[in-house]
Amino acid sequence: MDASRRQFLERAALAATLGFSTARLRAQARPAAPPQITDLYLVNGRFHTMDTATRVVSQVWIRNGRFAGVGNNLSTQGNPRRIDLRNRTVIPGIVDAHNHIVLVGNRPGWHTPLEHVFTIPEAIAALKTRASSVPAGEFVTTVGPISAMQFDERRLPTLTELDAVGRPVYLQAAQGGTRTNSEGKVWLEARGVTVAADGAIAGPAAGLALQTLRKTLLTMETRKRTALDALQYYAQLGITTHRDSGAFHADEPATGVASENTYTMHNPFLALAREGRLPARLRIDFLHQDSPTANPPLPTLSERLRNSFPRFGNEWLKTGGIGEFTGGGVDGLRAIARAGWRAEDHALNLAGATTLITNRETVNREIPITDLRWIISHVPEFPVELANRAHAMGMGVLVGWGPTRTGMNVGPPYRMLINHGIHVGYHSDGGDITVINPWLNFSTMITGRNLAGQAILGDQTLTRQQTLWLATAANKWFIWEDDIGSLEPGNRADLAVLDRDYFAIPDEDIKRIRSVLTIVGGRVIYNDGIL
Ligand SMILES: [Zn+2]
């Protein structure tokens, strides 16, 4: 069966499921042509190369998906398209070295990222814009990377405010609760979900609501749509590489925001990759949670290590290591070390971090891990002594994870770590419990303030240059790829032209930065009037 016929039948099936006409769906079909690789000569920019000399140059020449020249007086060959950037700031494509983009790509409904709006009216406007391309009666959703504290009002929109969207709406925030509107309330209550008069859905009802939406609305086509939308959205914020750090496995549609079927959730991304339509690079880690006392031992991890390949794929989509949970206790770590894979676990406090380091020391004495780039992420509490011990084993730590946190000196100790010598890189950990937008994270790392403006980092803030370095060149080590993360000849041509000068604007504007031109591997992924 040819592709267009198959696509037509899939759409017809989808239309039948959702109860509206095929003609209408076809009218909304997206153009499927992959973006073209273009030879480009970008001039009059301020290119922060993030190379080891921290050069800032005015020109780059992109040929066949890579940088052919980076400098001030380049001589090009062939006939690249010349683009005058009129003094705009340009950065290497941002690498988020640990987030949950695959979960976000599998959200039910017309998932609508809202990480770039900071007032309730802005949020409603963004939801209305989205609704204008959503068929009547279908859910506009935002599940995961949104928080009440990002809005000046420090709350989520109310039922009445959400009614203005004109579609059923479901918001489930990383911080601030779960909300629906009148149309959503009717739909959910008909399916046994308790919704308060103001649209709030509390406690277990929120889990039931999410599970019901998943059971009813998710298809392979909707997952693909959402995966593509999510990657495109973050490309507009400058992210060109995501390292996905997995999900909690659930065979069936689950109540938990961080749960998915970890054996099928990559399918929409794999499909986009096969069609040449990925708008960003995806690196996939495998999360395992075998019990240390399971019998037979390591039931899922041992099969993974036996049947999968680490760091296997192409430049757009590649497997990585085991994480962000390794499972199976010390025996799990032994198996991963023996197989020669990377391992990552997260630490939520000092006791947890100490146990992780001690277990790795045990394994490292038997099977050296020093060349395997093992990672501990989050590290809110991580004193110099633990950094010394991790560094001695060749390990690295990922930091970020901050803009929605509250409290005093909540960490991680950014400044200590960046001056320490241990490998340190940037991750948002966003998707379920926090946001992915890098500029919200950078804002916290630079100002020490969370999205509500509260000081949370004490004296552990970073400079803008340090912060950007963590999310670009420093993450080469964590991605295990040398040819991304900096603007250098021979590297893959990933960059973002920013809408304002990150290095010069007032602190309070950092969170509003976005890209106006995003290029990945020489492909123009996003263009806001620059070309
Ligand atoms: Zn995570």
Coordinates of C-alpha atoms and ligand atoms in Angstrom, one line a residue:
M1 CA 0.0 0.0 0.0
D2 CA 1.5 3.4 -0.9
A3 CA 2.2 5.9 1.8
S4 CA -0.5 8.4 1.0
R5 CA -3.2 5.6 0.8
R6 CA -2.1 4.2 4.2
Q7 CA -2.0 7.7 5.6
F8 CA -5.6 8.3 4.3
L9 CA -6.8 5.1 5.9
E10 CA -5.1 5.9 9.2
R11 CA -6.7 9.3 9.2
A12 CA -10.1 7.8 8.3
A13 CA -9.8 5.4 11.2
L14 CA -8.8 8.3 13.5
A15 CA -11.7 10.3 12.3
A16 CA -14.1 7.4 12.9
T17 CA -12.7 7.1 16.4
L18 CA -13.1 10.7 17.2
G19 CA -16.4 11.1 15.4
F20 CA -15.9 13.8 12.8
S21 CA -15.4 14.0 9.1
T22 CA -12.4 12.8 7.3
A23 CA -12.5 15.8 5.0
R24 CA -12.0 18.1 7.9
L25 CA -9.0 16.1 9.2
R26 CA -7.4 16.1 5.8
A27 CA -7.8 19.9 5.6
Q28 CA -5.7 20.0 8.8
A29 CA -3.0 17.6 7.7
R30 CA 0.4 19.0 8.2
P31 CA 2.9 19.2 5.3
A32 CA 5.1 16.2 5.6
A33 CA 8.1 17.4 3.7
P34 CA 11.3 17.2 5.8
P35 CA 13.2 20.5 6.1
Q36 CA 16.0 20.8 3.6
I37 CA 19.6 21.1 4.3
T38 CA 20.8 24.5 3.0
D39 CA 24.3 25.8 2.6
L40 CA 24.3 29.1 4.5
Y41 CA 26.6 32.0 5.0
L42 CA 25.5 33.8 8.2
V43 CA 27.1 37.3 8.6
N44 CA 27.0 40.2 11.0
G45 CA 26.1 38.0 13.9
R46 CA 27.6 37.8 17.4
F47 CA 28.3 34.1 17.5
H48 CA 29.3 32.9 20.9
T49 CA 31.2 29.9 19.8
M50 CA 31.7 28.3 23.3
D51 CA 34.9 26.9 21.9
T52 CA 37.8 26.5 24.4
A53 CA 39.0 30.0 23.6
T54 CA 35.5 31.3 24.1
R55 CA 35.7 33.1 20.8
V56 CA 33.0 35.5 19.7
V57 CA 32.9 35.8 15.9
S58 CA 30.7 37.5 13.3
Q59 CA 30.4 34.8 10.6
V60 CA 29.7 31.1 10.1
W61 CA 29.6 29.1 6.9
I62 CA 27.4 26.0 6.9
R63 CA 27.9 23.4 4.3
N64 CA 26.3 19.9 4.1
G65 CA 25.0 20.1 7.7
R66 CA 28.3 21.1 9.3
F67 CA 30.2 24.2 10.0
A68 CA 32.7 24.7 7.2
G69 CA 34.0 28.0 8.6
V70 CA 33.7 30.0 11.8
G71 CA 35.4 33.4 11.9
N72 CA 35.4 37.0 10.9
N73 CA 36.5 37.1 7.3
L74 CA 35.5 33.8 5.8
S75 CA 36.0 33.0 2.2
T76 CA 33.2 30.6 1.1
Q77 CA 33.0 28.3 -1.9
G78 CA 30.0 27.3 -3.9
N79 CA 27.0 29.5 -3.6
P80 CA 25.8 29.5 0.0
R81 CA 22.8 31.6 0.8
R82 CA 24.0 34.8 2.6
I83 CA 22.0 36.0 5.5
D84 CA 22.6 39.2 7.4
L85 CA 21.8 38.7 11.1
R86 CA 22.1 42.4 11.8
N87 CA 24.1 42.0 15.0
R88 CA 21.9 39.4 16.6
T89 CA 23.3 37.1 19.3
V90 CA 23.8 33.5 18.2
I91 CA 24.6 30.5 20.5
P92 CA 25.3 26.8 19.8
G93 CA 22.1 24.8 19.9
I94 CA 21.2 24.1 23.5
V95 CA 21.7 20.5 24.8
D96 CA 19.3 19.5 27.5
A97 CA 21.2 16.5 28.9
H98 CA 18.4 15.0 30.9
N99 CA 14.7 15.7 30.5
H100 CA 11.5 13.8 29.8
I101 CA 10.6 14.9 26.3
V102 CA 9.4 11.5 25.4
L103 CA 6.8 11.6 28.1
V104 CA 5.8 15.0 26.9
G105 CA 5.5 13.7 23.3
N106 CA 3.0 11.1 24.5
R107 CA 0.5 13.5 26.3
P108 CA -3.2 13.0 25.5
G109 CA -5.2 15.7 23.7
W110 CA -3.8 18.7 21.9
H111 CA -0.9 19.3 24.3
T112 CA 0.0 22.9 24.3
P113 CA 3.3 24.0 25.9
L114 CA 2.9 27.2 27.9
E115 CA 6.5 27.8 29.2
H116 CA 6.9 31.1 27.4
V117 CA 3.9 33.0 29.0
F118 CA 4.0 34.7 32.4
T119 CA 0.5 36.0 33.0
I120 CA -2.9 34.4 33.0
P121 CA -4.1 36.6 30.1
E122 CA -1.0 35.5 28.1
A123 CA -1.8 31.9 28.9
I124 CA -5.4 32.2 27.8
A125 CA -4.4 33.9 24.6
A126 CA -1.9 31.1 23.8
L127 CA -4.6 28.5 24.5
K128 CA -7.1 30.3 22.3
T129 CA -4.6 30.5 19.5
R130 CA -4.1 26.7 19.9
A131 CA -7.8 26.1 20.0
S132 CA -8.3 27.9 16.7
S133 CA -6.7 24.8 15.0
V134 CA -8.4 22.2 17.2
P135 CA -11.7 20.7 16.2
A136 CA -14.7 21.6 18.3
G137 CA -15.2 19.3 21.3
E138 CA -11.5 18.1 21.4
F139 CA -9.3 18.7 24.5
V140 CA -6.7 21.4 24.6
T141 CA -4.3 20.1 27.2
T142 CA -1.1 21.1 29.0
V143 CA 0.2 18.2 31.1
G144 CA 3.5 18.5 33.0
P145 CA 5.8 21.4 32.2
I146 CA 3.8 24.3 33.5
S147 CA 3.6 25.8 37.0
A148 CA 1.5 28.2 38.9
M149 CA 4.5 30.2 40.1
Q150 CA 5.4 31.1 36.5
F151 CA 2.4 33.4 36.3
D152 CA 2.4 36.9 37.9
E153 CA -0.8 35.9 39.5
R154 CA 0.9 32.8 41.2
R155 CA -2.0 30.6 40.3
L156 CA -3.3 28.5 37.5
P157 CA -6.2 29.9 35.4
T158 CA -9.7 29.4 36.8
L159 CA -12.6 27.5 35.2
T160 CA -14.2 30.7 34.1
E161 CA -11.0 32.0 32.5
L162 CA -10.4 28.7 30.7
D163 CA -14.0 28.8 29.4
A164 CA -12.8 31.6 27.1
V165 CA -10.7 29.0 25.2
G166 CA -13.8 27.6 23.6
R167 CA -12.7 24.0 23.8
P168 CA -12.5 21.5 26.7
V169 CA -9.3 22.3 28.6
Y170 CA -7.2 20.2 30.9
L171 CA -4.2 21.7 32.7
Q172 CA -2.0 19.5 34.9
A173 CA 0.9 21.5 36.4
A174 CA 4.2 20.4 37.7
Q175 CA 3.5 22.8 40.5
G176 CA 0.1 24.3 41.3
G177 CA -2.4 21.5 40.7
T178 CA -4.9 20.3 38.0
R179 CA -7.6 22.4 36.4
T180 CA -10.3 22.0 33.8
N181 CA -13.1 24.3 32.4
S182 CA -16.9 23.9 32.1
E183 CA -16.7 21.7 28.9
G184 CA -13.9 19.6 30.4
K185 CA -15.8 19.3 33.7
V186 CA -18.9 17.8 31.9
W187 CA -16.8 15.4 29.9
L188 CA -14.7 14.2 32.9
E189 CA -17.7 14.0 35.3
A190 CA -19.5 11.8 32.8
R191 CA -16.6 9.4 33.2
G192 CA -16.5 9.4 37.0
V193 CA -13.9 12.1 37.7
T194 CA -14.7 14.5 40.6
V195 CA -14.3 18.1 39.6
A196 CA -14.8 21.0 42.0
A197 CA -17.0 23.9 41.1
D198 CA -13.9 26.1 40.3
G199 CA -12.5 23.5 38.0
A200 CA -9.9 22.1 40.4
I201 CA -9.3 18.3 40.3
A202 CA -7.7 17.2 43.5
G203 CA -5.8 14.1 44.8
P204 CA -6.6 10.7 43.2
A205 CA -9.2 12.3 40.9
A206 CA -6.4 14.0 39.0
G207 CA -4.8 10.6 38.4
L208 CA -8.1 9.2 37.2
A209 CA -8.6 12.2 34.9
L210 CA -5.2 11.8 33.3
Q211 CA -5.7 8.0 32.9
T212 CA -9.2 8.6 31.3
L213 CA -7.8 11.1 28.9
R214 CA -5.0 8.7 28.0
K215 CA -7.3 5.8 27.5
T216 CA -9.8 7.8 25.4
L217 CA -7.6 10.1 23.3
L218 CA -4.2 8.6 22.6
T219 CA -3.5 7.0 19.2
M220 CA -0.3 6.6 17.3
E221 CA -1.2 9.5 15.2
T222 CA -2.0 11.8 18.1
R223 CA 1.3 10.8 19.8
K224 CA 3.2 11.6 16.7
R225 CA 1.5 15.0 16.4
T226 CA 2.3 15.8 20.0
A227 CA 5.9 14.5 19.8
L228 CA 6.5 16.7 16.7
D229 CA 4.8 19.7 18.3
A230 CA 6.9 19.4 21.5
L231 CA 10.2 19.1 19.7
Q232 CA 9.3 22.1 17.5
Y233 CA 8.2 24.1 20.5
Y234 CA 11.5 23.6 22.3
A235 CA 13.4 24.3 19.0
Q236 CA 11.8 27.7 19.1
L237 CA 13.4 28.1 22.6
G238 CA 16.8 27.0 21.2
I239 CA 17.0 23.4 22.2
T240 CA 18.5 21.3 19.5
T241 CA 19.4 18.1 21.4
H242 CA 17.4 16.3 24.1
R243 CA 18.7 13.4 26.1
D244 CA 15.5 11.7 27.3
S245 CA 15.8 10.1 30.7
G246 CA 12.9 7.7 30.6
A247 CA 9.6 7.0 32.4
F248 CA 8.1 4.7 35.0
H249 CA 6.9 1.7 33.1
A250 CA 3.2 1.0 32.9
D251 CA 1.7 -1.6 30.6
E252 CA -1.6 0.2 30.4
P253 CA -2.6 3.9 30.4
A254 CA -1.5 5.1 33.9
T255 CA -2.6 7.6 36.5
G256 CA 0.9 9.0 37.0
V257 CA 2.2 11.9 35.0
A258 CA 5.7 10.2 34.8
S259 CA 4.4 6.8 33.7
E260 CA 4.2 5.4 30.2
N261 CA 4.8 2.2 28.4
T262 CA 8.6 2.3 28.2
Y263 CA 8.7 -0.3 25.5
T264 CA 6.4 1.6 23.1
M265 CA 6.6 5.3 24.1
H266 CA 9.5 5.9 21.7
N267 CA 7.5 4.8 18.7
P268 CA 6.2 8.2 17.7
F269 CA 9.7 9.6 17.8
L270 CA 11.1 6.6 15.9
A271 CA 8.4 7.1 13.3
L272 CA 9.3 10.8 12.9
A273 CA 12.9 9.8 12.6
R274 CA 12.2 7.3 9.9
E275 CA 10.3 9.9 8.0
G276 CA 13.2 12.4 8.3
R277 CA 11.0 14.8 10.2
L278 CA 12.7 15.1 13.6
P279 CA 13.2 18.8 14.3
A280 CA 15.8 18.1 17.0
R281 CA 18.2 15.4 18.0
L282 CA 17.0 12.8 20.5
R283 CA 19.2 10.7 22.7
I284 CA 17.4 7.9 24.5
D285 CA 18.3 6.4 27.9
F286 CA 16.6 3.4 29.3
L287 CA 15.1 3.6 32.8
H288 CA 15.0 0.4 34.8
Q289 CA 13.6 -0.3 38.3
D290 CA 14.2 -4.0 39.0
S291 CA 14.0 -4.8 42.7
P292 CA 17.4 -5.7 44.2
T293 CA 15.7 -8.9 45.6
A294 CA 14.0 -9.9 42.3
N295 CA 14.1 -13.6 41.5
P296 CA 15.4 -14.3 38.9
P297 CA 17.7 -11.3 39.4
L298 CA 17.6 -8.2 37.2
P299 CA 14.6 -9.3 35.1
T300 CA 14.4 -6.3 32.8
L301 CA 17.9 -4.8 33.1
S302 CA 19.7 -8.0 32.1
E303 CA 17.5 -8.4 29.0
R304 CA 18.1 -4.8 28.1
L305 CA 21.9 -5.2 28.4
R306 CA 21.7 -8.4 26.4
N307 CA 19.4 -7.2 23.6
S308 CA 20.1 -3.5 23.1
F309 CA 23.0 -1.4 21.9
P310 CA 24.3 1.7 23.8
R311 CA 24.9 4.9 21.7
F312 CA 23.6 3.2 18.6
G313 CA 21.7 5.1 15.9
N314 CA 22.3 8.1 13.7
E315 CA 22.9 11.8 14.2
W316 CA 19.2 12.4 14.8
L317 CA 18.2 9.6 17.1
K318 CA 20.5 7.5 19.2
T319 CA 20.4 5.2 22.2
G320 CA 22.4 6.2 25.2
G321 CA 22.8 4.4 28.6
I322 CA 20.8 3.2 31.5
G323 CA 19.0 5.9 33.6
E324 CA 17.7 7.9 35.2
F325 CA 17.2 4.8 37.4
T326 CA 19.4 1.8 37.1
G327 CA 17.5 -0.5 39.5
G328 CA 18.7 -3.7 41.0
G329 CA 20.9 -2.1 43.6
V330 CA 24.6 -2.8 43.5
D331 CA 24.1 -5.9 41.4
G332 CA 22.4 -3.7 38.8
L333 CA 25.4 -1.4 38.7
R334 CA 27.7 -4.4 38.4
A335 CA 25.8 -5.7 35.4
I336 CA 25.9 -2.3 33.7
A337 CA 29.6 -1.9 34.4
R338 CA 30.3 -5.4 33.1
A339 CA 28.4 -4.6 29.9
G340 CA 30.3 -1.4 29.4
W341 CA 27.3 0.9 29.5
R342 CA 26.8 4.4 31.0
A343 CA 24.7 4.5 34.2
E344 CA 22.8 7.3 35.7
D345 CA 20.8 7.7 38.9
H346 CA 19.4 10.9 40.4
A347 CA 20.0 12.1 44.0
L348 CA 17.3 14.0 45.9
N349 CA 19.2 14.6 49.1
L350 CA 22.5 14.1 50.8
A351 CA 21.8 10.7 52.1
G352 CA 20.7 9.5 48.7
A353 CA 23.8 11.0 47.0
T354 CA 26.1 9.4 49.6
T355 CA 24.6 6.0 49.0
L356 CA 24.9 6.3 45.2
I357 CA 28.6 7.2 45.5
T358 CA 29.3 4.5 48.0
N359 CA 27.7 1.9 45.8
R360 CA 29.7 3.0 42.8
E361 CA 32.9 2.8 44.8
T362 CA 32.0 -0.8 45.6
V363 CA 31.5 -1.6 41.9
N364 CA 34.5 0.4 40.7
R365 CA 36.8 -1.7 42.9
E366 CA 35.7 -4.8 41.1
I367 CA 34.9 -3.5 37.6
P368 CA 36.5 -0.1 36.7
I369 CA 33.8 2.5 35.6
T370 CA 36.3 5.4 35.1
D371 CA 35.9 5.4 31.3
L372 CA 32.1 4.8 31.2
R373 CA 31.0 8.4 32.0
W374 CA 28.6 7.5 34.8
I375 CA 26.3 10.3 35.9
I376 CA 24.4 11.4 39.0
S377 CA 21.8 14.0 38.3
H378 CA 20.0 16.8 40.2
V379 CA 22.4 16.7 43.2
P380 CA 20.7 19.3 45.3
E381 CA 23.0 18.5 48.2
F382 CA 26.4 17.5 47.1
P383 CA 29.3 18.6 49.2
V384 CA 32.9 18.9 48.1
E385 CA 33.7 15.5 49.7
L386 CA 31.2 13.7 47.4
A387 CA 32.4 15.7 44.4
N388 CA 35.9 14.5 45.1
R389 CA 34.8 10.9 45.4
A390 CA 32.7 11.0 42.2
H391 CA 35.5 12.8 40.3
A392 CA 38.0 10.1 41.3
M393 CA 35.8 7.6 39.5
G394 CA 35.6 9.7 36.4
M395 CA 31.9 10.5 37.0
G396 CA 29.9 13.6 36.1
V397 CA 27.0 15.5 37.7
L398 CA 24.1 17.2 36.0
V399 CA 22.6 20.4 37.5
G400 CA 19.6 22.5 36.8
W401 CA 16.1 21.4 37.9
G402 CA 15.6 24.7 39.7
P403 CA 13.0 27.3 38.6
T404 CA 10.0 25.8 40.4
R405 CA 11.8 24.8 43.7
T406 CA 11.3 26.7 46.9
G407 CA 13.3 27.1 50.1
M408 CA 16.6 28.6 51.1
N409 CA 19.9 27.3 49.6
V410 CA 18.1 24.4 47.9
G411 CA 21.1 23.8 45.6
P412 CA 22.6 22.3 43.6
P413 CA 25.9 24.0 44.6
Y414 CA 26.5 25.3 41.1
R415 CA 29.4 27.6 41.9
M416 CA 31.3 25.0 43.9
L417 CA 30.8 22.3 41.2
I418 CA 31.8 24.5 38.3
N419 CA 35.0 25.4 40.1
H420 CA 35.7 21.9 41.2
G421 CA 37.0 20.1 38.2
I422 CA 34.4 17.3 38.2
H423 CA 32.5 16.9 34.9
V424 CA 29.4 19.1 35.3
G425 CA 26.6 19.7 32.7
Y426 CA 23.1 21.2 32.5
H427 CA 19.8 19.4 32.6
S428 CA 16.3 20.7 33.1
D429 CA 14.8 17.4 34.2
G430 CA 11.6 19.0 32.9
G431 CA 8.5 17.3 31.6
D432 CA 6.7 16.1 34.7
I433 CA 7.9 17.7 37.9
T434 CA 9.4 20.9 36.4
V435 CA 9.8 22.9 33.2
I436 CA 11.9 22.3 30.2
N437 CA 12.3 25.9 28.9
P438 CA 16.1 26.4 29.2
W439 CA 15.7 30.2 29.8
L440 CA 13.6 29.7 32.9
N441 CA 16.3 27.4 34.2
F442 CA 19.1 29.8 33.1
S443 CA 17.3 32.6 34.8
T444 CA 17.3 30.8 38.1
M445 CA 21.0 29.7 37.8
I446 CA 22.0 33.3 37.1
T447 CA 19.8 35.3 39.5
G448 CA 19.4 32.6 42.2
R449 CA 15.7 33.2 42.1
N450 CA 12.8 30.8 41.3
L451 CA 9.9 31.7 39.0
A452 CA 8.1 33.4 41.9
G453 CA 11.2 35.6 42.5
Q454 CA 12.3 34.0 45.7
A455 CA 16.0 33.6 46.4
I456 CA 16.8 29.9 46.6
L457 CA 20.5 29.5 45.7
G458 CA 22.3 31.5 48.3
D459 CA 25.8 32.4 46.9
Q460 CA 25.8 29.5 44.4
T461 CA 24.8 31.5 41.3
L462 CA 26.7 31.4 38.0
T463 CA 27.6 33.9 35.3
R464 CA 25.7 34.0 32.0
Q465 CA 28.8 32.6 30.3
Q466 CA 29.1 29.7 32.8
T467 CA 25.5 28.9 32.5
L468 CA 25.5 28.8 28.7
W469 CA 28.7 26.7 28.8
L470 CA 27.0 24.1 31.0
A471 CA 24.1 23.8 28.5
T472 CA 26.4 23.6 25.4
A473 CA 30.0 22.7 25.3
A474 CA 30.0 21.1 28.8
N475 CA 27.3 18.7 27.7
K476 CA 29.4 17.2 25.0
W477 CA 30.8 14.9 27.7
F478 CA 27.3 13.9 28.9
I479 CA 26.0 13.3 25.4
W480 CA 29.2 11.5 24.6
E481 CA 29.5 13.4 21.3
D482 CA 32.3 15.9 20.6
D483 CA 30.8 17.5 17.4
I484 CA 27.8 19.3 18.9
G485 CA 27.7 21.9 21.7
S486 CA 30.1 24.5 20.1
L487 CA 30.4 26.5 16.9
E488 CA 33.6 25.1 15.5
P489 CA 34.7 24.0 12.0
G490 CA 33.7 20.4 11.4
N491 CA 31.0 20.4 14.1
R492 CA 27.3 19.7 13.2
A493 CA 25.6 23.0 12.3
D494 CA 23.3 23.4 15.3
L495 CA 22.6 26.9 16.4
A496 CA 20.0 29.4 17.7
V497 CA 19.8 33.1 16.7
L498 CA 18.2 34.8 19.7
D499 CA 15.6 37.4 19.8
R500 CA 17.6 39.5 22.2
D501 CA 21.1 39.7 23.6
Y502 CA 21.4 37.1 26.4
F503 CA 24.6 38.7 27.5
A504 CA 23.3 42.3 27.8
I505 CA 19.7 42.3 28.7
P506 CA 18.5 42.9 32.3
D507 CA 18.2 39.7 34.5
E508 CA 14.4 39.8 34.5
D509 CA 14.3 39.5 30.7
I510 CA 16.3 36.3 30.5
K511 CA 13.3 34.1 31.0
R512 CA 11.6 35.7 28.0
I513 CA 14.4 34.8 25.5
R514 CA 13.5 32.7 22.5
S515 CA 15.0 31.8 19.2
V516 CA 14.2 33.6 15.9
L517 CA 16.1 31.1 13.8
T518 CA 17.0 27.6 14.8
I519 CA 19.2 25.4 12.7
V520 CA 19.9 21.7 13.3
G521 CA 22.4 19.9 11.1
G522 CA 22.1 22.7 8.6
R523 CA 18.3 22.4 8.4
V524 CA 16.3 25.4 9.2
I525 CA 13.9 24.1 11.9
Y526 CA 12.4 27.4 12.9
N527 CA 12.4 30.8 11.2
D528 CA 10.7 33.8 12.6
G529 CA 11.1 36.2 9.7
I530 CA 14.9 36.0 9.5
L531 CA 15.1 34.2 6.2
Ligands
ZN1 ZN 14.6 13.1 35.3

